mmCIF file of C-alpha atoms and ligand atoms in Angstrom:
data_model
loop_
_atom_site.group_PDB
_atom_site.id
_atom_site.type_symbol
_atom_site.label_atom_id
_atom_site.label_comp_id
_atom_site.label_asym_id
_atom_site.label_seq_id
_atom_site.Cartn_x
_atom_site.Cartn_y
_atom_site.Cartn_z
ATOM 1 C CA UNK A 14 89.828 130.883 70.905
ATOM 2 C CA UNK A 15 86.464 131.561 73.465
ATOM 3 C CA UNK A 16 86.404 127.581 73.909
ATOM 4 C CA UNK A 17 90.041 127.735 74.471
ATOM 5 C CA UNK A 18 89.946 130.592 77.252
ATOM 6 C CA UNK A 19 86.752 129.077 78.867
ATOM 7 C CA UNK A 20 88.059 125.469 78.717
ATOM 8 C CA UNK A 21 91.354 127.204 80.861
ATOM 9 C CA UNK A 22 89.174 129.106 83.133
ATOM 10 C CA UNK A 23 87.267 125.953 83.991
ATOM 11 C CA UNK A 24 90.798 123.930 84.471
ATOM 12 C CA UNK A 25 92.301 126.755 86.454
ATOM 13 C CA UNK A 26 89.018 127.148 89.026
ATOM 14 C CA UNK A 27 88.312 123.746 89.442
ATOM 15 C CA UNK A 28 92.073 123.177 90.749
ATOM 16 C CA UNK A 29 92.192 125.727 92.903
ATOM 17 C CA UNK A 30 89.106 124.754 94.018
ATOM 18 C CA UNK A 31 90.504 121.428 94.601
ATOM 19 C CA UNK A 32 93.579 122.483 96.812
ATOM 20 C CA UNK A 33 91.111 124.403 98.972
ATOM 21 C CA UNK A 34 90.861 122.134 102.160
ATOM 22 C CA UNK A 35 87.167 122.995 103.020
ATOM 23 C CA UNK A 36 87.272 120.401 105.829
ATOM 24 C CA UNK A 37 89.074 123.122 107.492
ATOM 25 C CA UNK A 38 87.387 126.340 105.798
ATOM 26 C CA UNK A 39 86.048 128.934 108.606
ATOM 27 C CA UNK A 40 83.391 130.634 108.679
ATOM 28 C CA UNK A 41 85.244 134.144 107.796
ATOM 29 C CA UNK A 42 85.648 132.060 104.194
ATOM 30 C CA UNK A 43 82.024 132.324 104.294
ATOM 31 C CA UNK A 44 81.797 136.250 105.676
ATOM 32 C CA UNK A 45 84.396 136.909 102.807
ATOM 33 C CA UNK A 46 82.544 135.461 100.058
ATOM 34 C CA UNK A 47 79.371 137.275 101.287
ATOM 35 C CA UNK A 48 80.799 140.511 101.493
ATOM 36 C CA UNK A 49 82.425 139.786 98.055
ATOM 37 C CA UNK A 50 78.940 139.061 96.720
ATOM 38 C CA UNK A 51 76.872 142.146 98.522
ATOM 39 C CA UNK A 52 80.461 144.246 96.626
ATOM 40 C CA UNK A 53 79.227 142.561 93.435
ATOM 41 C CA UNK A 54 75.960 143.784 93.686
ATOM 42 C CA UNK A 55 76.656 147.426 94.791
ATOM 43 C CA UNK A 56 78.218 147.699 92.123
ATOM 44 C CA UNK A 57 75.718 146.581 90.035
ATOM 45 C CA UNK A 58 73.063 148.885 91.058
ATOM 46 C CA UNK A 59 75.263 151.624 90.941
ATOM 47 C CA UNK A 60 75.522 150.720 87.011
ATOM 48 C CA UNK A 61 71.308 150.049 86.651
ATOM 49 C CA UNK A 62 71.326 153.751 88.712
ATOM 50 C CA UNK A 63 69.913 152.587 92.044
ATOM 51 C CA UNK A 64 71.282 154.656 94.829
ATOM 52 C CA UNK A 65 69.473 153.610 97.604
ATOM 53 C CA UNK A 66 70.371 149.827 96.548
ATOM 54 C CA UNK A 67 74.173 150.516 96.511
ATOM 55 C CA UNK A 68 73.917 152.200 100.477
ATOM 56 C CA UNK A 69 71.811 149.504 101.535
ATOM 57 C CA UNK A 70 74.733 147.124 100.277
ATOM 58 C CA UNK A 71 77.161 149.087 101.593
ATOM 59 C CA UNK A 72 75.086 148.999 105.104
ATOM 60 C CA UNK A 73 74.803 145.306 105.087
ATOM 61 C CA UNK A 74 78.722 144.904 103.621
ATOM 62 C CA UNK A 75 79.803 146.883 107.054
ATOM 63 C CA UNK A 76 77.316 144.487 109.224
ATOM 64 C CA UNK A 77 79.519 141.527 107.738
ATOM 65 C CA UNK A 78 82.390 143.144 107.920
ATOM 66 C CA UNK A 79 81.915 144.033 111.425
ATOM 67 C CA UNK A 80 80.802 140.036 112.360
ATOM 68 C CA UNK A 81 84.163 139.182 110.446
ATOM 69 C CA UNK A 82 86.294 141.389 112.746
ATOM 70 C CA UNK A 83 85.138 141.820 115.874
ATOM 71 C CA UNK A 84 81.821 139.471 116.195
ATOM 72 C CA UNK A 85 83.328 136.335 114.982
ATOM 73 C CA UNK A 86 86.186 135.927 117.700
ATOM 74 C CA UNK A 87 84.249 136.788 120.781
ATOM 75 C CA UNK A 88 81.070 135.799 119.988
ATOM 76 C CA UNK A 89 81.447 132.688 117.102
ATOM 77 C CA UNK A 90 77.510 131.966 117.569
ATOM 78 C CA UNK A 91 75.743 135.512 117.133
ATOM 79 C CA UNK A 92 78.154 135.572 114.200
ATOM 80 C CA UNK A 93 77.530 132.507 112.325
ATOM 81 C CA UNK A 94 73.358 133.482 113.029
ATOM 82 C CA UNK A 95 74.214 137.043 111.640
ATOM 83 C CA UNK A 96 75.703 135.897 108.530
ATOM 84 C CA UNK A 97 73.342 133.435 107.439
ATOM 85 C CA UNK A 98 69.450 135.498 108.831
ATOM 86 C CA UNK A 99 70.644 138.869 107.487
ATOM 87 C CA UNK A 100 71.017 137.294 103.971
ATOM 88 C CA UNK A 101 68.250 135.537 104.070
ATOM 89 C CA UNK A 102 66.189 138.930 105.256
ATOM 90 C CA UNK A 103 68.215 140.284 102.715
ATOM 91 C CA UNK A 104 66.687 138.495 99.572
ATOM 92 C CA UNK A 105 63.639 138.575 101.329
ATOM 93 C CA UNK A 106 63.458 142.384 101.235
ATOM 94 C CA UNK A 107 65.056 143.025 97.765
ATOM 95 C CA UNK A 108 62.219 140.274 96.371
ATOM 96 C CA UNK A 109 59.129 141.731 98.093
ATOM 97 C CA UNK A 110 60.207 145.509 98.277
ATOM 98 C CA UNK A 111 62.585 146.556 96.633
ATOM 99 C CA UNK A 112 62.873 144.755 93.583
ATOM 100 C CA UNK A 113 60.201 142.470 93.097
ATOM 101 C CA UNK A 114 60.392 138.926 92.873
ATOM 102 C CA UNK A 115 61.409 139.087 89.126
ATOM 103 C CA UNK A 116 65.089 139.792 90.187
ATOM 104 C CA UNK A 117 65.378 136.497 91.164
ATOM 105 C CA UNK A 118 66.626 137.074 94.176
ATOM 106 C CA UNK A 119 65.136 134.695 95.991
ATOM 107 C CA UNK A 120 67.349 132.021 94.578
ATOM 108 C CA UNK A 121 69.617 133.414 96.764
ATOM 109 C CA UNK A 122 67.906 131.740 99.433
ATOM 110 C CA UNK A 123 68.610 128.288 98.037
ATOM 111 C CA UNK A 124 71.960 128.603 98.056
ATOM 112 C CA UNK A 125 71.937 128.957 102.302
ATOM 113 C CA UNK A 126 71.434 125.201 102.208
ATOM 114 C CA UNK A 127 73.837 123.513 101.297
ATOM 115 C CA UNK A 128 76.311 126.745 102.519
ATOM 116 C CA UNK A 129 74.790 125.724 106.073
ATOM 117 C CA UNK A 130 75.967 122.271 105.519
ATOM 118 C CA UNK A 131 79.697 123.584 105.000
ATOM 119 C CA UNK A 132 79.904 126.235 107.566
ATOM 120 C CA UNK A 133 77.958 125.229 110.627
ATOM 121 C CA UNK A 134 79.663 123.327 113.075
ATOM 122 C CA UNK A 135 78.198 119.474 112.305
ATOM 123 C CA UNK A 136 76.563 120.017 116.135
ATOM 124 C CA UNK A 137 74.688 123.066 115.114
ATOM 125 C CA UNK A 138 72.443 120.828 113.678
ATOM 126 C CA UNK A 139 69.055 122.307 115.249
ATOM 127 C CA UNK A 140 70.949 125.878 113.373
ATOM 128 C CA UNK A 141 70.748 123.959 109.954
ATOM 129 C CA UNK A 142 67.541 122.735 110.715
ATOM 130 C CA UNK A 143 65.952 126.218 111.497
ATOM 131 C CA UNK A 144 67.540 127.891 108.574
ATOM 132 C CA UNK A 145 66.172 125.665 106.286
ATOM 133 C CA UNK A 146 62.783 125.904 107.332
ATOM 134 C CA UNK A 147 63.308 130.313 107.452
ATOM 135 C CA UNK A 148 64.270 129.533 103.712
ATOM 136 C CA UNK A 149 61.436 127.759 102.625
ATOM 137 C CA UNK A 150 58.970 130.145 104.675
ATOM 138 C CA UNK A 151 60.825 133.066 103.267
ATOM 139 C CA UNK A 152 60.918 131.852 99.650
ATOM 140 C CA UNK A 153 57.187 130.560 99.418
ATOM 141 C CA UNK A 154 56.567 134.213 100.893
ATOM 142 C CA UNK A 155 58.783 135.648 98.588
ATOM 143 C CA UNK A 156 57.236 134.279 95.599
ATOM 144 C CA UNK A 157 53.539 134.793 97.066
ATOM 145 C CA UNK A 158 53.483 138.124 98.099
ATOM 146 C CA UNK A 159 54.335 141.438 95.966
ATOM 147 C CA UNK A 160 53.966 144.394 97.932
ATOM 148 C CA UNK A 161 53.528 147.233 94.600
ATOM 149 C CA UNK A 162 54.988 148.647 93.211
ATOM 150 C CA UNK A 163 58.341 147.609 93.309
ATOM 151 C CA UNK A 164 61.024 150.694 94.531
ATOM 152 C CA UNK A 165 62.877 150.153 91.625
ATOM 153 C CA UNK A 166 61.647 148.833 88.298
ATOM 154 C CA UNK A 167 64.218 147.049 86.698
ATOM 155 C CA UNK A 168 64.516 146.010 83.025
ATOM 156 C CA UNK A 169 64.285 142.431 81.902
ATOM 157 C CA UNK A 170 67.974 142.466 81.248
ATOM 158 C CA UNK A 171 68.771 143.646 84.503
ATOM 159 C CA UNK A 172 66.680 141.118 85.957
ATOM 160 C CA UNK A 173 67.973 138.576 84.116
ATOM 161 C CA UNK A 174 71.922 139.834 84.995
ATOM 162 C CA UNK A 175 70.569 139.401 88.557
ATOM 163 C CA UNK A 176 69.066 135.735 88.315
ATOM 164 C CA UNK A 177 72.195 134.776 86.727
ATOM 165 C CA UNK A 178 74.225 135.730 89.458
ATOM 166 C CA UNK A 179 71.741 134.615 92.091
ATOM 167 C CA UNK A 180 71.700 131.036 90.043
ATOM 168 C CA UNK A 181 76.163 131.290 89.461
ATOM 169 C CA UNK A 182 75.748 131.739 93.487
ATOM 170 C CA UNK A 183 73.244 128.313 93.985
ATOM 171 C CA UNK A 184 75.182 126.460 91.841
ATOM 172 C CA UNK A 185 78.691 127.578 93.474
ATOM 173 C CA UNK A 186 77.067 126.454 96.857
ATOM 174 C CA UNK A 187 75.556 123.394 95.676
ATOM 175 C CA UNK A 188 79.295 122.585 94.067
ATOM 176 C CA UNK A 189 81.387 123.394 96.943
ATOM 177 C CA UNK A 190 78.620 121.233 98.920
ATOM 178 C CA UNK A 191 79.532 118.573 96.957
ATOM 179 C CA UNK A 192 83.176 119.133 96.814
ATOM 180 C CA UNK A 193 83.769 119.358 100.688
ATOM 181 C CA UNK A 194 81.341 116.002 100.923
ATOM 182 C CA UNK A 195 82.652 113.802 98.554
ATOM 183 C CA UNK A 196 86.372 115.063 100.407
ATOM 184 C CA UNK A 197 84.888 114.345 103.686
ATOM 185 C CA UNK A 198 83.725 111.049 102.620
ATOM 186 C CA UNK A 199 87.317 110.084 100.637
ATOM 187 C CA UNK A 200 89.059 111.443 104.260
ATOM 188 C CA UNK A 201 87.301 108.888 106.020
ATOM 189 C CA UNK A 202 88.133 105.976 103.821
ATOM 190 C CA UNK A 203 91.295 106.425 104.085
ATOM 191 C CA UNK A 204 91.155 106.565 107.762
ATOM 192 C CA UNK A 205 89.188 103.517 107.491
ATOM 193 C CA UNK A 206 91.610 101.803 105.622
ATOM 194 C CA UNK A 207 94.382 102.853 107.286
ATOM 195 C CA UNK A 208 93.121 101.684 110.723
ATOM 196 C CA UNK A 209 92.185 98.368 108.932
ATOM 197 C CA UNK A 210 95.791 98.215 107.756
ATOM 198 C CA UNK A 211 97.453 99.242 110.700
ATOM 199 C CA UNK A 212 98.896 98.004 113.820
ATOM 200 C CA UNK A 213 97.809 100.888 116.304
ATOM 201 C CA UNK A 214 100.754 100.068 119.179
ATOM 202 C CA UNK A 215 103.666 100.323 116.864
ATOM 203 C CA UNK A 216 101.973 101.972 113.675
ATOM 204 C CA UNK A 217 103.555 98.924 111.569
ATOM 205 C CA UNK A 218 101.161 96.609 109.241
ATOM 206 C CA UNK A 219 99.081 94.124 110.545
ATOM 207 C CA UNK A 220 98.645 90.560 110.039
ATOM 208 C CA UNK A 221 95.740 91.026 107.796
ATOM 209 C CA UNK A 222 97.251 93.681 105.366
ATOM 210 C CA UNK A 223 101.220 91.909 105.523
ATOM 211 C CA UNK A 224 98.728 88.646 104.089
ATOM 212 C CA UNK A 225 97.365 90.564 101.743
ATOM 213 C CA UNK A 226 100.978 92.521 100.316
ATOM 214 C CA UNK A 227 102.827 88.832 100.107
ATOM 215 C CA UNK A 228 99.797 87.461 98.627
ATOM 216 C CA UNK A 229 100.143 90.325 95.853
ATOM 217 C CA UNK A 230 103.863 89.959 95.646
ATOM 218 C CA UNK A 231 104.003 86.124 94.499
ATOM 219 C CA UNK A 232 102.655 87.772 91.381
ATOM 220 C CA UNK A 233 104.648 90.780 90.963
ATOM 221 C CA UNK A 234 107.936 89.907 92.325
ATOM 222 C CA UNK A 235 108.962 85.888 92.384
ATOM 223 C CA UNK A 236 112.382 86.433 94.178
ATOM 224 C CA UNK A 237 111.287 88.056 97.887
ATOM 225 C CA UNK A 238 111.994 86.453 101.433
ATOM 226 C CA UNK A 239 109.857 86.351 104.059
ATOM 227 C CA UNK A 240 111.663 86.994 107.972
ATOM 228 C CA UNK A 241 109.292 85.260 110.974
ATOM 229 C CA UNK A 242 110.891 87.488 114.019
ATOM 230 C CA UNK A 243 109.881 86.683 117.803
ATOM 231 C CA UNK A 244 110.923 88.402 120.523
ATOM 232 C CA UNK A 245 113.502 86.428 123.059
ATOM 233 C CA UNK A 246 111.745 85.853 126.545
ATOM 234 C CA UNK A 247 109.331 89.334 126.313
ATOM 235 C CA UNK A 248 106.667 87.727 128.811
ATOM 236 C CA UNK A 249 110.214 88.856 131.607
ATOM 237 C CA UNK A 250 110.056 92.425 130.107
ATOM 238 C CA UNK A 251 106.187 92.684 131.260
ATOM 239 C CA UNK A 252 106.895 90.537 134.538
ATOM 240 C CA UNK A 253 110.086 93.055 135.165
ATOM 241 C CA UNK A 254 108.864 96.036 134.437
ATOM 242 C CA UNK A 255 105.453 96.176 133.528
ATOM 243 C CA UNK A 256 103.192 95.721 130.649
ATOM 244 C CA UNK A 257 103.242 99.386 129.480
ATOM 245 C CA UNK A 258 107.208 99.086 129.185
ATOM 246 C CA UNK A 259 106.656 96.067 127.628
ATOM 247 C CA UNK A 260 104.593 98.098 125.075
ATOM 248 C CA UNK A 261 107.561 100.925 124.349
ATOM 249 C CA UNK A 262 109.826 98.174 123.757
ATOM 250 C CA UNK A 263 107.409 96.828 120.354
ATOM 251 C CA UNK A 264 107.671 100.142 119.286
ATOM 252 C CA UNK A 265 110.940 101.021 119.609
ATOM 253 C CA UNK A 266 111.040 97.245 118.010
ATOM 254 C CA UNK A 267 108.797 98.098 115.387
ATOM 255 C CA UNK A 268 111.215 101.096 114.642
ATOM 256 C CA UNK A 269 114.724 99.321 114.487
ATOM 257 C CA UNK A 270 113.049 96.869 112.437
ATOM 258 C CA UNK A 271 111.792 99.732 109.997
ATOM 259 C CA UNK A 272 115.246 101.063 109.764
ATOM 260 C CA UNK A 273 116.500 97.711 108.102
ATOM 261 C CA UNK A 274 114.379 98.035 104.979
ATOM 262 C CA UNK A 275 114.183 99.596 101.257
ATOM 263 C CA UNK A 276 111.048 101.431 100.108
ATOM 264 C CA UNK A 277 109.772 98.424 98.492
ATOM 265 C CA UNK A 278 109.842 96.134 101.610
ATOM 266 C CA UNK A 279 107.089 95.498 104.318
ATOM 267 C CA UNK A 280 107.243 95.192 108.640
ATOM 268 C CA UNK A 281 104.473 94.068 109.728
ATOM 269 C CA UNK A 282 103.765 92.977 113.870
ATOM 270 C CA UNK A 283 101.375 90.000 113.274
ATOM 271 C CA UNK A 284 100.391 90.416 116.946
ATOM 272 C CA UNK A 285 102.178 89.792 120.488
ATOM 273 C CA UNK A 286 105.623 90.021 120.215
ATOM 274 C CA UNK A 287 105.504 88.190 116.619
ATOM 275 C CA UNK A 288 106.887 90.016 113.375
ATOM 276 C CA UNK A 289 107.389 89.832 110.142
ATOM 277 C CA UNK A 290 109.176 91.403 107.283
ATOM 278 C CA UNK A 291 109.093 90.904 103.255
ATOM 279 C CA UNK A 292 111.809 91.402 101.425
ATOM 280 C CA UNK A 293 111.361 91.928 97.614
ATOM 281 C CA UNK A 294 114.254 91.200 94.830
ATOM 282 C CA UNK A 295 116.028 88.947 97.789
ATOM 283 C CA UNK A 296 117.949 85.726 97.195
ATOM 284 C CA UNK A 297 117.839 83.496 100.541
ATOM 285 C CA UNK A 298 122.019 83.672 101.043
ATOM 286 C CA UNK A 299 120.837 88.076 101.213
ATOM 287 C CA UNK A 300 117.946 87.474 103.399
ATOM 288 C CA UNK A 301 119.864 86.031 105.817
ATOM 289 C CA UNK A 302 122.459 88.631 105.381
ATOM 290 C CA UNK A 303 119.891 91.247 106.584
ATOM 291 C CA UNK A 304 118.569 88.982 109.425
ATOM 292 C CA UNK A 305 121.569 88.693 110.955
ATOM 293 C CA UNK A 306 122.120 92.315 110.771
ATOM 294 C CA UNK A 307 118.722 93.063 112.376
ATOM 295 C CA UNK A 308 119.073 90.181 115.045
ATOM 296 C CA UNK A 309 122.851 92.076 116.101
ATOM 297 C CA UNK A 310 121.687 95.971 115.887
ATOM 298 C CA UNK A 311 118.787 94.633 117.840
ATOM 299 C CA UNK A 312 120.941 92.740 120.472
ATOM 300 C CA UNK A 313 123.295 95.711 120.956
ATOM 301 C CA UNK A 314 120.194 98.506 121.085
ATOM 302 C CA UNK A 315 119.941 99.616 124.771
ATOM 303 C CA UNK A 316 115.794 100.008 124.632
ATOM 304 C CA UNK A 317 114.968 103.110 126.990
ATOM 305 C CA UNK A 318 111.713 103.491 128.967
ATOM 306 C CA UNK A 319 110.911 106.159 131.527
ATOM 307 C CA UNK A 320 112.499 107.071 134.988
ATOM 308 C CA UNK A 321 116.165 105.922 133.287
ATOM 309 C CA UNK A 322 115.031 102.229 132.632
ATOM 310 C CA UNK A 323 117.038 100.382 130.090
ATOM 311 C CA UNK A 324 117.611 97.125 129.018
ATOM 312 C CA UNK A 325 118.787 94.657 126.513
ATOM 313 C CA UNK A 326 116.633 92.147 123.985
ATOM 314 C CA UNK A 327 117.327 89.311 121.793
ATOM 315 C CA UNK A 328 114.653 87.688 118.866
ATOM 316 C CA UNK A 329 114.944 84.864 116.704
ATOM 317 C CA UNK A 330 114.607 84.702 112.927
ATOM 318 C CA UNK A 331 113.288 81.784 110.424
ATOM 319 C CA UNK A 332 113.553 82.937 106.965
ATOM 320 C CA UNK A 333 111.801 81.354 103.487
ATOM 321 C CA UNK A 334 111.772 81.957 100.064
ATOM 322 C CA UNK A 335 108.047 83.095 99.331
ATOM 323 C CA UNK A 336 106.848 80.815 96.484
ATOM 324 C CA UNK A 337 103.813 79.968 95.167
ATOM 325 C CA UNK A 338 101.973 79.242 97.724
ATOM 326 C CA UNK A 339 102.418 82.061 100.650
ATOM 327 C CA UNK A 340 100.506 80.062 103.974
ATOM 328 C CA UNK A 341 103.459 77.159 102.892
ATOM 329 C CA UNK A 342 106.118 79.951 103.145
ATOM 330 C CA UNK A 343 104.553 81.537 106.192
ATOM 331 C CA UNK A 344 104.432 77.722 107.832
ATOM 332 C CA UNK A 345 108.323 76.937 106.907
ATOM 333 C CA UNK A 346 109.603 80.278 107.658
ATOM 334 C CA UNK A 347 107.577 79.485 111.364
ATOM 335 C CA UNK A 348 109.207 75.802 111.566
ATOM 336 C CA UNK A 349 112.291 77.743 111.111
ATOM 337 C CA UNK A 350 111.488 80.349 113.638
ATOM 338 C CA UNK A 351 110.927 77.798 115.962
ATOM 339 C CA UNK A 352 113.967 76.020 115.448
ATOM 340 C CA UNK A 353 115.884 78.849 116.274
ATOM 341 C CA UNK A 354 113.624 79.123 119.432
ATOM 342 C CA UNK A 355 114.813 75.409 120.297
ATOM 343 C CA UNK A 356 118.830 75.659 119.520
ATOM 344 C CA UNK A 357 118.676 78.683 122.216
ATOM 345 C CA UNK A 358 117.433 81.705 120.554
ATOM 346 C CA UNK A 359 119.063 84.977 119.641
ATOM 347 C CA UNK A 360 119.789 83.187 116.024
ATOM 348 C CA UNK A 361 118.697 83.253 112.106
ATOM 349 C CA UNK A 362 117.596 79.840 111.173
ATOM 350 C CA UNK A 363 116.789 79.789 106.759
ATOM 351 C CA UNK A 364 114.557 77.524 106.039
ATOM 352 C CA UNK A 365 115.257 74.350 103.840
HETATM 353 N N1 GTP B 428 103.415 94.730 126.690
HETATM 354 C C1 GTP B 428 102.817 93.895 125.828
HETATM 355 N N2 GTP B 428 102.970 92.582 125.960
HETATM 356 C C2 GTP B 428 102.377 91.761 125.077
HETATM 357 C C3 GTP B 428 101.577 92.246 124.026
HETATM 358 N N3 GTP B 428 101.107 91.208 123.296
HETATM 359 C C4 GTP B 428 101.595 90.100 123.885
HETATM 360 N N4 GTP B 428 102.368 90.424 124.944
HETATM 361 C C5 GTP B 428 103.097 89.574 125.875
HETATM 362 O O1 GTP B 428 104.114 88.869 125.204
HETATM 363 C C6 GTP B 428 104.427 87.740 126.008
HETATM 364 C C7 GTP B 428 104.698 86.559 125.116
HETATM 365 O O2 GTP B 428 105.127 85.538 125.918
HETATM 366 P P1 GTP B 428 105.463 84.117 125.390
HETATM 367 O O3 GTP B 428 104.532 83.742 124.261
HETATM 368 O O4 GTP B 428 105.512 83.184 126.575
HETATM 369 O O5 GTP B 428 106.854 84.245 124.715
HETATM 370 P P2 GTP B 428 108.221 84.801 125.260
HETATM 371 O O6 GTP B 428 108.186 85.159 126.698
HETATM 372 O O7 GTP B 428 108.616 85.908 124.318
HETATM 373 O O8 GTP B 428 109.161 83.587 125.089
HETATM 374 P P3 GTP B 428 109.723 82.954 123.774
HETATM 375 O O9 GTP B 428 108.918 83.472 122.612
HETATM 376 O O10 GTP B 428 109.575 81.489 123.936
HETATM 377 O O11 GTP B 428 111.141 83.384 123.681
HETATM 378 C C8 GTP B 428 103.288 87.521 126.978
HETATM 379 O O12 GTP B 428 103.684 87.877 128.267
HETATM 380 C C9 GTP B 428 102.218 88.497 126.477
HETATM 381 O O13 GTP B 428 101.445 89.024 127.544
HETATM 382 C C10 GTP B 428 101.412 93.674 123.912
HETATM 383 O O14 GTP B 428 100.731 94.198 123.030
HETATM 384 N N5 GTP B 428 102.044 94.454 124.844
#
């Protein structure tokens, strides 16, 4: 029954821990937990009977509540220092004073680390830098020096309810440390592989990653077609009008093009004013069903650019089966595309 409610526990904090974007967490998180914490503690010491422990809480809970109100917007900076010297001079005092270092207390201290890593600003670097050098001054001091007797004397089990929650606190750190690194680290791949992937004019697939998705699709899917599109006469749309028009017109390309196909089909711009498209579950007679439907909407689209420009476009289409070999596929579905280019353009020629 314990395992049972633990084992939940665990499940339910470690995915809500998961849907917390901590890329984006702000420093009030921070102030919050803090003042959560320093609550924690009052009310700790109000159990072991230390007065003058619960008002110096409740002094330092106003000081962060303060920075989280009215400090943080104006001055970000002088807030961000506040939050992470005054605990540190917080354990400090409680080890060396107030408690003695047998509280545990400075443990505290270790989780400012990795905190700093998830709260600073990544430019406040010479800010991480300092704070982890106060920490290991303060600790080392912490642990050396005892200035006795200690205001309160604590019992060993009120110590040791004290280092657990100090350690709970390092580990928390150390595990959100980890969490919002291994996120930051996962966002980036995907960036990476998305740029890799991606055509950044009109957003569609690239050469390299349409290769790559035909390549995989002579295994999964025999029947798909592959459509070889080139734009009619483009070099006149930059000589015309310029080359940035000539740019809206591949993406407003890149969009019709989109429009023509199921969830399970690929556009790709292979570069210039080349395309290409993959059709999956697609007998030929169908492929060139949907090419001529793309090579008319695209004909009839009036393509808009600024200051009232518009004009018309034609392409030409060579279609193939994809087999077993894709660069064979790719070559007749270009032989194709090219004798559509020679009987005149503005035509869907399937290869043989
Ligand atoms: N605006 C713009 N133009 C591009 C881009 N990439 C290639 N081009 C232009 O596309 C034009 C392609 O011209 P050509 O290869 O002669 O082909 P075409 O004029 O379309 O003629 P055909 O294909 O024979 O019908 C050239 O003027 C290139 O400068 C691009 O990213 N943006």
């Amino acid at each position: 029954m314990l395992k049972t409610m633990a084992e939940t526990a665990m499940l339910l904090s470690k995915s809500i821990l998961e849907r917390i974007n901590f890329s984006h967490m702000t420093h009030r998180v921070y102030l919050l937990m803090l003042i959560l914490l320093s609550s924690i503690h009052a009310i700790l010491f109000a159990i072991f009977g230390a007065p003058f422990l619960v008002s110096l809480d409740f002094v330092v809970i106003i000081i962060y509540g303060l920075t989280l109100l009215v400090i943080e917007a104006r001055y970000p900076l002088i807030s961000r220092t506040i939050s992470h010297f005054l605990p540190l001079l917080h354990c400090f005092a409680y080890c060396t004073i107030f408690l003695s270092r047998d509280s545990g207390m400075f443990l505290y201290l270790l989780a400012l680390v990795p905190a700093s890593f998830l709260f600073f600003e990544r430019r406040d670097y010479w800010l991480r830098t300092l704070l982890t050098f106060f920490v290991f001054v303060l600790s080392s001091l912490s642990l050396s020096f005892r200035i006795t007797p200690p205001w309160y004397q604590l019992d060993a089990f009120q110590n040791g309810i004290l280092t657990t929650l100090a350690v709970g606190a390092v580990s928390f750190s150390l595990y959100l440390f980890y969490l919002n690194f291994s996120r930051r680290l996962e966002d980036k791949n995907q960036e990476l592989i998305y740029l890799a992937q991606t055509d950044s004019l009109t957003k569609l697939s690239n050469r390299r990653h349409f290769i790559e998705q035909i390549k995989l699709a002579i295994h999964a899917k025999p029947d798909c077609a592959v459509l070889l599109i080139d734009l009619d006469h483009f070099k006149n749309i930059n000589d015309s009008y310029g080359h940035f028009v000539g740019d809206i017109a591949l993406a407003q390309s890149a969009e019709l093009f989109s429009e023509h196909i199921g969830n399970e089909d690929l556009v790709a711009r292979l570069g210039g004013e080349e395309f290409a498209i993959m059709i999956k579950n697609c007998s030929p007679a169908k492929a060139v069903e949907v090419a001529q439907q793309i090579r008319g909407d695209f004909e009839a689209h009036k393509f808009k650019a600024e200051n009232d420009l518009s004009f018309h476009m034609t392409l030409s289409i060579g279609i193939s089966r994809l087999g077993s070999d894709y660069q064979s596929s790719l070559s007749r579905a270009d032989r194709a595309l090219y004798q559509a280019k020679q009987g005149g353009r503005n035509q869907v020629i399937l290869a043989e």
